[in-house]
């Protein structure tokens, strides 16, 4: 079961949801930039 503070969705009405989720950690962001092949990745 996920922690309630990490992931949360609030129904606003007529199919609209407010979804909150944790931010990505700095190390994960760095890894994706190093190994990824999209714009901004190192060659």
Short mmCIF file of N, CA and C in Angstrom, two decimals:
data_model
loop_
_atom_site.label_atom_id
_atom_site.label_comp_id
_atom_site.label_asym_id
_atom_site.label_seq_id
_atom_site.Cartn_x
_atom_site.Cartn_y
_atom_site.Cartn_z
N UNK A 1 0.85 -1.20 0.00
CA UNK A 1 0.00 0.00 0.00
C UNK A 1 0.89 1.26 0.00
N UNK A 2 0.58 2.18 -0.88
CA UNK A 2 1.37 3.41 -0.98
C UNK A 2 1.04 4.36 0.17
N UNK A 3 2.03 5.14 0.55
CA UNK A 3 1.84 6.12 1.61
C UNK A 3 0.92 7.23 1.11
N UNK A 4 0.00 7.68 1.94
CA UNK A 4 -0.97 8.69 1.52
C UNK A 4 -0.34 10.04 1.22
N UNK A 5 0.81 10.33 1.85
CA UNK A 5 1.47 11.61 1.62
C UNK A 5 2.19 11.66 0.28
N UNK A 6 2.54 10.49 -0.28
CA UNK A 6 3.28 10.46 -1.54
C UNK A 6 2.35 10.64 -2.74
N UNK A 7 1.40 9.73 -2.90
CA UNK A 7 0.48 9.78 -4.03
C UNK A 7 -0.92 10.10 -3.54
N UNK A 8 -1.57 11.04 -4.20
CA UNK A 8 -2.90 11.44 -3.78
C UNK A 8 -3.69 11.96 -4.98
N UNK A 9 -4.94 11.57 -5.08
CA UNK A 9 -5.80 12.11 -6.13
C UNK A 9 -7.10 12.61 -5.51
N UNK A 10 -7.49 13.80 -5.90
CA UNK A 10 -8.70 14.43 -5.38
C UNK A 10 -9.65 14.66 -6.54
N UNK A 11 -10.86 14.15 -6.43
CA UNK A 11 -11.86 14.30 -7.49
C UNK A 11 -12.52 15.67 -7.39
N UNK A 12 -12.41 16.46 -8.46
CA UNK A 12 -12.95 17.82 -8.46
C UNK A 12 -14.38 17.86 -9.02
N UNK A 13 -14.75 16.85 -9.81
CA UNK A 13 -16.06 16.84 -10.44
C UNK A 13 -15.96 16.86 -11.95
N UNK A 14 -16.90 16.22 -12.62
CA UNK A 14 -16.97 16.12 -14.09
C UNK A 14 -15.66 15.60 -14.70
N UNK A 15 -15.14 14.56 -14.12
CA UNK A 15 -13.95 13.90 -14.69
C UNK A 15 -12.64 14.62 -14.44
N UNK A 16 -12.59 15.56 -13.53
CA UNK A 16 -11.36 16.31 -13.23
C UNK A 16 -10.77 15.83 -11.91
N UNK A 17 -9.49 15.49 -11.96
CA UNK A 17 -8.78 15.04 -10.77
C UNK A 17 -7.57 15.92 -10.51
N UNK A 18 -7.28 16.16 -9.24
CA UNK A 18 -6.02 16.80 -8.84
C UNK A 18 -5.12 15.70 -8.32
N UNK A 19 -4.03 15.43 -9.05
CA UNK A 19 -3.14 14.34 -8.68
C UNK A 19 -1.82 14.91 -8.17
N UNK A 20 -1.41 14.48 -6.97
CA UNK A 20 -0.12 14.89 -6.42
C UNK A 20 0.76 13.66 -6.31
N UNK A 21 2.01 13.78 -6.73
CA UNK A 21 2.96 12.68 -6.63
C UNK A 21 4.33 13.23 -6.27
N UNK A 22 5.20 12.38 -5.72
CA UNK A 22 6.52 12.87 -5.30
C UNK A 22 7.39 13.26 -6.49
N UNK A 23 8.25 14.24 -6.29
CA UNK A 23 9.19 14.68 -7.31
C UNK A 23 10.27 13.62 -7.51
N UNK A 24 10.89 13.62 -8.69
CA UNK A 24 11.99 12.69 -8.96
C UNK A 24 13.23 13.14 -8.20
N UNK A 25 13.99 12.15 -7.73
CA UNK A 25 15.22 12.47 -7.00
C UNK A 25 16.30 12.92 -7.96
N UNK A 26 17.24 13.72 -7.44
CA UNK A 26 18.31 14.29 -8.26
C UNK A 26 19.15 13.22 -8.95
N UNK A 27 19.42 12.11 -8.23
CA UNK A 27 20.25 11.05 -8.81
C UNK A 27 19.57 10.38 -9.99
N UNK A 28 18.26 10.16 -9.89
CA UNK A 28 17.51 9.54 -10.99
C UNK A 28 17.50 10.45 -12.20
N UNK A 29 17.32 11.75 -11.96
CA UNK A 29 17.29 12.73 -13.04
C UNK A 29 18.63 12.76 -13.77
N UNK A 30 19.72 12.69 -12.99
CA UNK A 30 21.05 12.70 -13.57
C UNK A 30 21.30 11.45 -14.42
N UNK A 31 20.88 10.30 -13.90
CA UNK A 31 21.06 9.04 -14.63
C UNK A 31 20.33 9.05 -15.96
N UNK A 32 19.10 9.57 -15.98
CA UNK A 32 18.33 9.60 -17.21
C UNK A 32 18.95 10.56 -18.22
N UNK A 33 19.58 11.62 -17.72
CA UNK A 33 20.25 12.56 -18.62
C UNK A 33 21.52 11.97 -19.22
N UNK A 34 22.23 11.16 -18.41
CA UNK A 34 23.48 10.56 -18.89
C UNK A 34 23.22 9.45 -19.91
N UNK A 35 22.28 8.58 -19.59
CA UNK A 35 22.05 7.40 -20.42
C UNK A 35 20.95 7.58 -21.47
N UNK A 36 20.12 8.61 -21.30
CA UNK A 36 19.03 8.84 -22.24
C UNK A 36 19.54 9.33 -23.60
N UNK A 37 18.74 9.17 -24.63
CA UNK A 37 19.15 9.59 -25.97
C UNK A 37 18.35 10.78 -26.48
N UNK A 38 17.59 11.39 -25.59
CA UNK A 38 16.79 12.52 -26.03
C UNK A 38 17.52 13.84 -25.81
N UNK A 39 16.86 14.94 -26.11
CA UNK A 39 17.46 16.28 -26.02
C UNK A 39 17.94 16.57 -24.61
N UNK A 40 19.15 17.11 -24.49
CA UNK A 40 19.72 17.44 -23.20
C UNK A 40 20.61 16.35 -22.63
N UNK A 41 20.60 15.17 -23.24
CA UNK A 41 21.45 14.09 -22.79
C UNK A 41 22.88 14.28 -23.30
N UNK A 42 23.82 13.84 -22.50
CA UNK A 42 25.23 13.94 -22.92
C UNK A 42 25.54 12.92 -24.00
N UNK A 43 26.47 13.28 -24.87
CA UNK A 43 26.82 12.37 -25.98
C UNK A 43 27.95 11.46 -25.61
#
